[in-house]
């Protein structure tokens, strides 16, 4: 189910960790949330300190940036629904991270130094922030595909055109209901993004594809 996309620039290469071409109903996607899936600090103190240095530089360039907690992708597991092995289910492993750490690791010019030599992606990226994002490709009733232009006042890819989506926001209130609602909240985030941008539900014909976009 995993595949690697090669590119002329190694920095733009990516790995498709899981492919579900036919899509998955919500009943076949679940979440395991815990501190064991949080980021592990890097043993190199200087490299770890660069997170604060990069963040402070970004704040000087763009004072409107602010930190906020995000759900961290810590891996996934695939298992079959029953003994027939006809339908598989996906279990997402999620922890917590924040935007500051994302900027200081994933967007750090020295980001490759945070990686651990391993074929296991969750081990390889254990020192990275890797916030979980999601996005959707939407076709309108007049057969147009919706794209959004990012603000020029953001910390990542300012001015770029993207599909609707974003990062799931966490809550400061930690309760049992928080974990229960996490899967539903993650699953429906893209639809919420459409509503935030004042799209009429009647203008959206169907979601052609809904997938989790994993930050490398």
PDB file of N, CA and C in Angstrom, residues 99-173:
ATOM      1  N   UNK A  99       2.564  24.200  16.346  1.00  0.00           N
ATOM      2  CA  UNK A  99       2.998  24.865  15.120  1.00  0.00           C
ATOM      3  C   UNK A  99       4.453  25.310  15.214  1.00  0.00           C
ATOM      4  N   UNK A 100       4.859  25.770  16.382  1.00  0.00           N
ATOM      5  CA  UNK A 100       6.243  26.203  16.580  1.00  0.00           C
ATOM      6  C   UNK A 100       7.216  25.072  16.278  1.00  0.00           C
ATOM      7  N   UNK A 101       6.929  23.882  16.783  1.00  0.00           N
ATOM      8  CA  UNK A 101       7.812  22.739  16.557  1.00  0.00           C
ATOM      9  C   UNK A 101       7.775  22.303  15.102  1.00  0.00           C
ATOM     10  N   UNK A 102       6.628  22.447  14.460  1.00  0.00           N
ATOM     11  CA  UNK A 102       6.516  22.142  13.031  1.00  0.00           C
ATOM     12  C   UNK A 102       7.441  23.050  12.223  1.00  0.00           C
ATOM     13  N   UNK A 103       7.394  24.343  12.519  1.00  0.00           N
ATOM     14  CA  UNK A 103       8.260  25.295  11.823  1.00  0.00           C
ATOM     15  C   UNK A 103       9.729  24.993  12.106  1.00  0.00           C
ATOM     16  N   UNK A 104      10.032  24.593  13.341  1.00  0.00           N
ATOM     17  CA  UNK A 104      11.420  24.366  13.734  1.00  0.00           C
ATOM     18  C   UNK A 104      11.995  23.027  13.336  1.00  0.00           C
ATOM     19  N   UNK A 105      11.151  22.089  12.898  1.00  0.00           N
ATOM     20  CA  UNK A 105      11.653  20.777  12.459  1.00  0.00           C
ATOM     21  C   UNK A 105      11.366  20.552  10.972  1.00  0.00           C
ATOM     22  N   UNK A 106      10.117  20.424  10.609  1.00  0.00           N
ATOM     23  CA  UNK A 106       9.762  20.143   9.217  1.00  0.00           C
ATOM     24  C   UNK A 106      10.174  21.258   8.259  1.00  0.00           C
ATOM     25  N   UNK A 107      10.130  22.513   8.713  1.00  0.00           N
ATOM     26  CA  UNK A 107      10.482  23.645   7.850  1.00  0.00           C
ATOM     27  C   UNK A 107      11.891  24.162   8.126  1.00  0.00           C
ATOM     28  N   UNK A 108      12.620  23.465   8.958  1.00  0.00           N
ATOM     29  CA  UNK A 108      13.989  23.837   9.293  1.00  0.00           C
ATOM     30  C   UNK A 108      14.911  23.535   8.111  1.00  0.00           C
ATOM     31  N   UNK A 109      15.817  24.450   7.716  1.00  0.00           N
ATOM     32  CA  UNK A 109      16.772  24.148   6.642  1.00  0.00           C
ATOM     33  C   UNK A 109      17.591  22.885   6.927  1.00  0.00           C
ATOM     34  N   UNK A 110      17.719  22.535   8.199  1.00  0.00           N
ATOM     35  CA  UNK A 110      18.464  21.332   8.592  1.00  0.00           C
ATOM     36  C   UNK A 110      17.528  20.167   8.889  1.00  0.00           C
ATOM     37  N   UNK A 111      16.342  20.161   8.278  1.00  0.00           N
ATOM     38  CA  UNK A 111      15.322  19.160   8.620  1.00  0.00           C
ATOM     39  C   UNK A 111      15.809  17.733   8.462  1.00  0.00           C
ATOM     40  N   UNK A 112      16.690  17.490   7.482  1.00  0.00           N
ATOM     41  CA  UNK A 112      17.162  16.119   7.259  1.00  0.00           C
ATOM     42  C   UNK A 112      17.966  15.594   8.449  1.00  0.00           C
ATOM     43  N   UNK A 113      18.558  16.495   9.214  1.00  0.00           N
ATOM     44  CA  UNK A 113      19.335  16.071  10.384  1.00  0.00           C
ATOM     45  C   UNK A 113      18.453  15.522  11.499  1.00  0.00           C
ATOM     46  N   UNK A 114      17.164  15.817  11.440  1.00  0.00           N
ATOM     47  CA  UNK A 114      16.240  15.304  12.453  1.00  0.00           C
ATOM     48  C   UNK A 114      15.817  13.860  12.164  1.00  0.00           C
ATOM     49  N   UNK A 115      16.074  13.377  10.952  1.00  0.00           N
ATOM     50  CA  UNK A 115      15.623  12.047  10.559  1.00  0.00           C
ATOM     51  C   UNK A 115      16.517  10.954  11.135  1.00  0.00           C
ATOM     52  N   UNK A 116      15.900   9.820  11.417  1.00  0.00           N
ATOM     53  CA  UNK A 116      16.609   8.646  11.930  1.00  0.00           C
ATOM     54  C   UNK A 116      16.679   7.604  10.816  1.00  0.00           C
ATOM     55  N   UNK A 117      17.856   7.023  10.531  1.00  0.00           N
ATOM     56  CA  UNK A 117      17.938   5.990   9.487  1.00  0.00           C
ATOM     57  C   UNK A 117      17.075   4.782   9.853  1.00  0.00           C
ATOM     58  N   UNK A 118      15.979   4.606   9.157  1.00  0.00           N
ATOM     59  CA  UNK A 118      15.074   3.488   9.432  1.00  0.00           C
ATOM     60  C   UNK A 118      14.086   3.348   8.285  1.00  0.00           C
ATOM     61  N   UNK A 119      13.685   2.124   8.001  1.00  0.00           N
ATOM     62  CA  UNK A 119      12.656   1.870   6.997  1.00  0.00           C
ATOM     63  C   UNK A 119      11.266   2.112   7.577  1.00  0.00           C
ATOM     64  N   UNK A 120      11.171   2.110   8.895  1.00  0.00           N
ATOM     65  CA  UNK A 120       9.904   2.371   9.576  1.00  0.00           C
ATOM     66  C   UNK A 120       9.707   3.882   9.649  1.00  0.00           C
ATOM     67  N   UNK A 121       8.694   4.391   8.963  1.00  0.00           N
ATOM     68  CA  UNK A 121       8.516   5.834   8.870  1.00  0.00           C
ATOM     69  C   UNK A 121       8.269   6.482  10.230  1.00  0.00           C
ATOM     70  N   UNK A 122       7.560   5.790  11.116  1.00  0.00           N
ATOM     71  CA  UNK A 122       7.292   6.372  12.431  1.00  0.00           C
ATOM     72  C   UNK A 122       8.571   6.522  13.246  1.00  0.00           C
ATOM     73  N   UNK A 123       9.531   5.622  13.035  1.00  0.00           N
ATOM     74  CA  UNK A 123      10.832   5.717  13.699  1.00  0.00           C
ATOM     75  C   UNK A 123      11.690   6.766  13.006  1.00  0.00           C
ATOM     76  N   UNK A 124      11.682   6.749  11.698  1.00  0.00           N
ATOM     77  CA  UNK A 124      12.484   7.685  10.909  1.00  0.00           C
ATOM     78  C   UNK A 124      12.134   9.138  11.243  1.00  0.00           C
ATOM     79  N   UNK A 125      10.867   9.394  11.498  1.00  0.00           N
ATOM     80  CA  UNK A 125      10.404  10.768  11.738  1.00  0.00           C
ATOM     81  C   UNK A 125      10.084  11.043  13.204  1.00  0.00           C
ATOM     82  N   UNK A 126      10.654  10.259  14.113  1.00  0.00           N
ATOM     83  CA  UNK A 126      10.277  10.398  15.522  1.00  0.00           C
ATOM     84  C   UNK A 126      10.687  11.740  16.132  1.00  0.00           C
ATOM     85  N   UNK A 127      11.650  12.429  15.506  1.00  0.00           N
ATOM     86  CA  UNK A 127      12.074  13.735  16.011  1.00  0.00           C
ATOM     87  C   UNK A 127      11.411  14.892  15.258  1.00  0.00           C
ATOM     88  N   UNK A 128      10.514  14.570  14.318  1.00  0.00           N
ATOM     89  CA  UNK A 128       9.817  15.591  13.540  1.00  0.00           C
ATOM     90  C   UNK A 128       8.466  15.903  14.166  1.00  0.00           C
ATOM     91  N   UNK A 129       7.951  17.086  13.875  1.00  0.00           N
ATOM     92  CA  UNK A 129       6.642  17.484  14.396  1.00  0.00           C
ATOM     93  C   UNK A 129       5.512  16.723  13.701  1.00  0.00           C
ATOM     94  N   UNK A 130       5.547  16.683  12.379  1.00  0.00           N
ATOM     95  CA  UNK A 130       4.578  15.933  11.568  1.00  0.00           C
ATOM     96  C   UNK A 130       3.119  16.121  11.988  1.00  0.00           C
ATOM     97  N   UNK A 131       2.608  17.358  11.963  1.00  0.00           N
ATOM     98  CA  UNK A 131       1.194  17.554  12.293  1.00  0.00           C
ATOM     99  C   UNK A 131       0.307  16.905  11.240  1.00  0.00           C
ATOM    100  N   UNK A 132      -0.805  16.368  11.674  1.00  0.00           N
ATOM    101  CA  UNK A 132      -1.736  15.720  10.757  1.00  0.00           C
ATOM    102  C   UNK A 132      -2.569  16.772  10.039  1.00  0.00           C
ATOM    103  N   UNK A 133      -2.563  16.710   8.728  1.00  0.00           N
ATOM    104  CA  UNK A 133      -3.395  17.608   7.934  1.00  0.00           C
ATOM    105  C   UNK A 133      -4.351  16.795   7.091  1.00  0.00           C
ATOM    106  N   UNK A 134      -5.350  17.443   6.553  1.00  0.00           N
ATOM    107  CA  UNK A 134      -6.230  16.761   5.613  1.00  0.00           C
ATOM    108  C   UNK A 134      -6.688  17.726   4.539  1.00  0.00           C
ATOM    109  N   UNK A 135      -7.124  17.176   3.424  1.00  0.00           N
ATOM    110  CA  UNK A 135      -7.568  18.003   2.311  1.00  0.00           C
ATOM    111  C   UNK A 135      -8.544  17.235   1.456  1.00  0.00           C
ATOM    112  N   UNK A 136      -9.211  17.936   0.558  1.00  0.00           N
ATOM    113  CA  UNK A 136     -10.199  17.290  -0.301  1.00  0.00           C
ATOM    114  C   UNK A 136     -10.178  17.917  -1.682  1.00  0.00           C
ATOM    115  N   UNK A 137     -10.475  17.110  -2.670  1.00  0.00           N
ATOM    116  CA  UNK A 137     -10.679  17.602  -4.029  1.00  0.00           C
ATOM    117  C   UNK A 137     -12.182  17.694  -4.236  1.00  0.00           C
ATOM    118  N   UNK A 138     -12.669  18.880  -4.539  1.00  0.00           N
ATOM    119  CA  UNK A 138     -14.106  19.126  -4.624  1.00  0.00           C
ATOM    120  C   UNK A 138     -14.494  19.549  -6.034  1.00  0.00           C
ATOM    121  N   UNK A 139     -15.525  18.910  -6.561  1.00  0.00           N
ATOM    122  CA  UNK A 139     -16.074  19.286  -7.860  1.00  0.00           C
ATOM    123  C   UNK A 139     -17.431  19.935  -7.653  1.00  0.00           C
ATOM    124  N   UNK A 140     -17.642  21.098  -8.239  1.00  0.00           N
ATOM    125  CA  UNK A 140     -18.904  21.804  -8.099  1.00  0.00           C
ATOM    126  C   UNK A 140     -19.923  21.280  -9.104  1.00  0.00           C
ATOM    127  N   UNK A 141     -21.164  21.760  -8.988  1.00  0.00           N
ATOM    128  CA  UNK A 141     -22.234  21.287  -9.865  1.00  0.00           C
ATOM    129  C   UNK A 141     -22.001  21.675 -11.320  1.00  0.00           C
ATOM    130  N   UNK A 142     -21.170  22.701 -11.562  1.00  0.00           N
ATOM    131  CA  UNK A 142     -20.855  23.076 -12.952  1.00  0.00           C
ATOM    132  C   UNK A 142     -19.503  22.512 -13.378  1.00  0.00           C
ATOM    133  N   UNK A 143     -19.081  21.449 -12.698  1.00  0.00           N
ATOM    134  CA  UNK A 143     -17.891  20.671 -13.064  1.00  0.00           C
ATOM    135  C   UNK A 143     -16.596  21.481 -13.015  1.00  0.00           C
ATOM    136  N   UNK A 144     -16.461  22.246 -11.977  1.00  0.00           N
ATOM    137  CA  UNK A 144     -15.224  22.977 -11.721  1.00  0.00           C
ATOM    138  C   UNK A 144     -14.587  22.425 -10.444  1.00  0.00           C
ATOM    139  N   UNK A 145     -13.263  22.446 -10.399  1.00  0.00           N
ATOM    140  CA  UNK A 145     -12.530  22.003  -9.215  1.00  0.00           C
ATOM    141  C   UNK A 145     -12.138  23.229  -8.394  1.00  0.00           C
ATOM    142  N   UNK A 146     -12.418  23.176  -7.100  1.00  0.00           N
ATOM    143  CA  UNK A 146     -12.164  24.312  -6.216  1.00  0.00           C
ATOM    144  C   UNK A 146     -10.723  24.299  -5.713  1.00  0.00           C
ATOM    145  N   UNK A 147     -10.043  25.435  -5.850  1.00  0.00           N
ATOM    146  CA  UNK A 147      -8.732  25.629  -5.235  1.00  0.00           C
ATOM    147  C   UNK A 147      -8.768  26.952  -4.478  1.00  0.00           C
ATOM    148  N   UNK A 148      -7.933  27.068  -3.483  1.00  0.00           N
ATOM    149  CA  UNK A 148      -7.847  28.275  -2.672  1.00  0.00           C
ATOM    150  C   UNK A 148      -6.442  28.843  -2.766  1.00  0.00           C
ATOM    151  N   UNK A 149      -6.329  30.156  -2.706  1.00  0.00           N
ATOM    152  CA  UNK A 149      -5.005  30.775  -2.670  1.00  0.00           C
ATOM    153  C   UNK A 149      -4.668  31.145  -1.235  1.00  0.00           C
ATOM    154  N   UNK A 150      -3.535  30.654  -0.785  1.00  0.00           N
ATOM    155  CA  UNK A 150      -3.109  30.935   0.582  1.00  0.00           C
ATOM    156  C   UNK A 150      -2.731  32.410   0.735  1.00  0.00           C
ATOM    157  N   UNK A 151      -2.919  32.911   1.920  1.00  0.00           N
ATOM    158  CA  UNK A 151      -2.545  34.285   2.226  1.00  0.00           C
ATOM    159  C   UNK A 151      -1.029  34.459   2.082  1.00  0.00           C
ATOM    160  N   UNK A 152      -0.614  35.679   1.817  1.00  0.00           N
ATOM    161  CA  UNK A 152       0.822  35.969   1.782  1.00  0.00           C
ATOM    162  C   UNK A 152       1.358  36.228   3.187  1.00  0.00           C
ATOM    163  N   UNK A 153       0.486  36.138   4.178  1.00  0.00           N
ATOM    164  CA  UNK A 153       0.875  36.419   5.556  1.00  0.00           C
ATOM    165  C   UNK A 153       0.855  35.157   6.412  1.00  0.00           C
ATOM    166  N   UNK A 154       1.272  34.028   5.819  1.00  0.00           N
ATOM    167  CA  UNK A 154       1.322  32.759   6.540  1.00  0.00           C
ATOM    168  C   UNK A 154       2.759  32.254   6.555  1.00  0.00           C
ATOM    169  N   UNK A 155       3.029  31.281   7.388  1.00  0.00           N
ATOM    170  CA  UNK A 155       4.395  30.797   7.548  1.00  0.00           C
ATOM    171  C   UNK A 155       4.802  29.709   6.581  1.00  0.00           C
ATOM    172  N   UNK A 156       3.854  29.132   5.877  1.00  0.00           N
ATOM    173  CA  UNK A 156       4.148  28.003   4.997  1.00  0.00           C
ATOM    174  C   UNK A 156       3.519  28.214   3.625  1.00  0.00           C
ATOM    175  N   UNK A 157       4.330  28.209   2.569  1.00  0.00           N
ATOM    176  CA  UNK A 157       3.880  28.357   1.185  1.00  0.00           C
ATOM    177  C   UNK A 157       2.931  29.539   0.989  1.00  0.00           C
ATOM    178  N   UNK A 158       3.356  30.762   1.341  1.00  0.00           N
ATOM    179  CA  UNK A 158       2.494  31.932   1.149  1.00  0.00           C
ATOM    180  C   UNK A 158       2.175  32.164  -0.324  1.00  0.00           C
ATOM    181  N   UNK A 159       0.912  32.444  -0.611  1.00  0.00           N
ATOM    182  CA  UNK A 159       0.483  32.745  -1.968  1.00  0.00           C
ATOM    183  C   UNK A 159       0.243  31.550  -2.859  1.00  0.00           C
ATOM    184  N   UNK A 160       0.518  30.338  -2.375  1.00  0.00           N
ATOM    185  CA  UNK A 160       0.347  29.142  -3.194  1.00  0.00           C
ATOM    186  C   UNK A 160      -1.135  28.776  -3.322  1.00  0.00           C
ATOM    187  N   UNK A 161      -1.457  28.083  -4.419  1.00  0.00           N
ATOM    188  CA  UNK A 161      -2.807  27.552  -4.602  1.00  0.00           C
ATOM    189  C   UNK A 161      -2.871  26.142  -4.018  1.00  0.00           C
ATOM    190  N   UNK A 162      -3.911  25.879  -3.247  1.00  0.00           N
ATOM    191  CA  UNK A 162      -4.044  24.590  -2.571  1.00  0.00           C
ATOM    192  C   UNK A 162      -5.494  24.126  -2.628  1.00  0.00           C
ATOM    193  N   UNK A 163      -5.708  22.845  -2.342  1.00  0.00           N
ATOM    194  CA  UNK A 163      -7.061  22.328  -2.187  1.00  0.00           C
ATOM    195  C   UNK A 163      -7.566  22.676  -0.784  1.00  0.00           C
ATOM    196  N   UNK A 164      -8.877  22.763  -0.589  1.00  0.00           N
ATOM    197  CA  UNK A 164      -9.416  23.058   0.748  1.00  0.00           C
ATOM    198  C   UNK A 164      -8.964  22.013   1.764  1.00  0.00           C
ATOM    199  N   UNK A 165      -8.628  22.457   2.940  1.00  0.00           N
ATOM    200  CA  UNK A 165      -8.178  21.544   3.985  1.00  0.00           C
ATOM    201  C   UNK A 165      -7.508  22.309   5.100  1.00  0.00           C
ATOM    202  N   UNK A 166      -6.737  21.630   5.881  1.00  0.00           N
ATOM    203  CA  UNK A 166      -6.036  22.287   6.980  1.00  0.00           C
ATOM    204  C   UNK A 166      -5.600  21.295   8.030  1.00  0.00           C
ATOM    205  N   UNK A 167      -5.248  21.812   9.186  1.00  0.00           N
ATOM    206  CA  UNK A 167      -4.847  20.979  10.314  1.00  0.00           C
ATOM    207  C   UNK A 167      -5.944  20.985  11.367  1.00  0.00           C
ATOM    208  N   UNK A 168      -6.245  19.825  11.901  1.00  0.00           N
ATOM    209  CA  UNK A 168      -7.239  19.735  12.970  1.00  0.00           C
ATOM    210  C   UNK A 168      -6.747  20.491  14.192  1.00  0.00           C
ATOM    211  N   UNK A 169      -7.611  21.321  14.752  1.00  0.00           N
ATOM    212  CA  UNK A 169      -7.265  22.073  15.956  1.00  0.00           C
ATOM    213  C   UNK A 169      -7.608  21.245  17.191  1.00  0.00           C
ATOM    214  N   UNK A 170      -6.711  21.269  18.168  1.00  0.00           N
ATOM    215  CA  UNK A 170      -6.969  20.553  19.412  1.00  0.00           C
ATOM    216  C   UNK A 170      -7.692  21.469  20.387  1.00  0.00           C
ATOM    217  N   UNK A 171      -8.146  20.904  21.480  1.00  0.00           N
ATOM    218  CA  UNK A 171      -8.864  21.670  22.495  1.00  0.00           C
ATOM    219  C   UNK A 171      -8.043  21.705  23.773  1.00  0.00           C
ATOM    220  N   UNK A 172      -8.110  22.798  24.488  1.00  0.00           N
ATOM    221  CA  UNK A 172      -7.405  22.886  25.766  1.00  0.00           C
ATOM    222  C   UNK A 172      -8.103  22.059  26.841  1.00  0.00           C
ATOM    223  N   UNK A 173      -9.366  21.735  26.608  1.00  0.00           N
ATOM    224  CA  UNK A 173     -10.130  20.968  27.584  1.00  0.00           C
ATOM    225  C   UNK A 173      -9.922  19.492  27.312  1.00  0.00           C
TER     226      UNK A 173
END
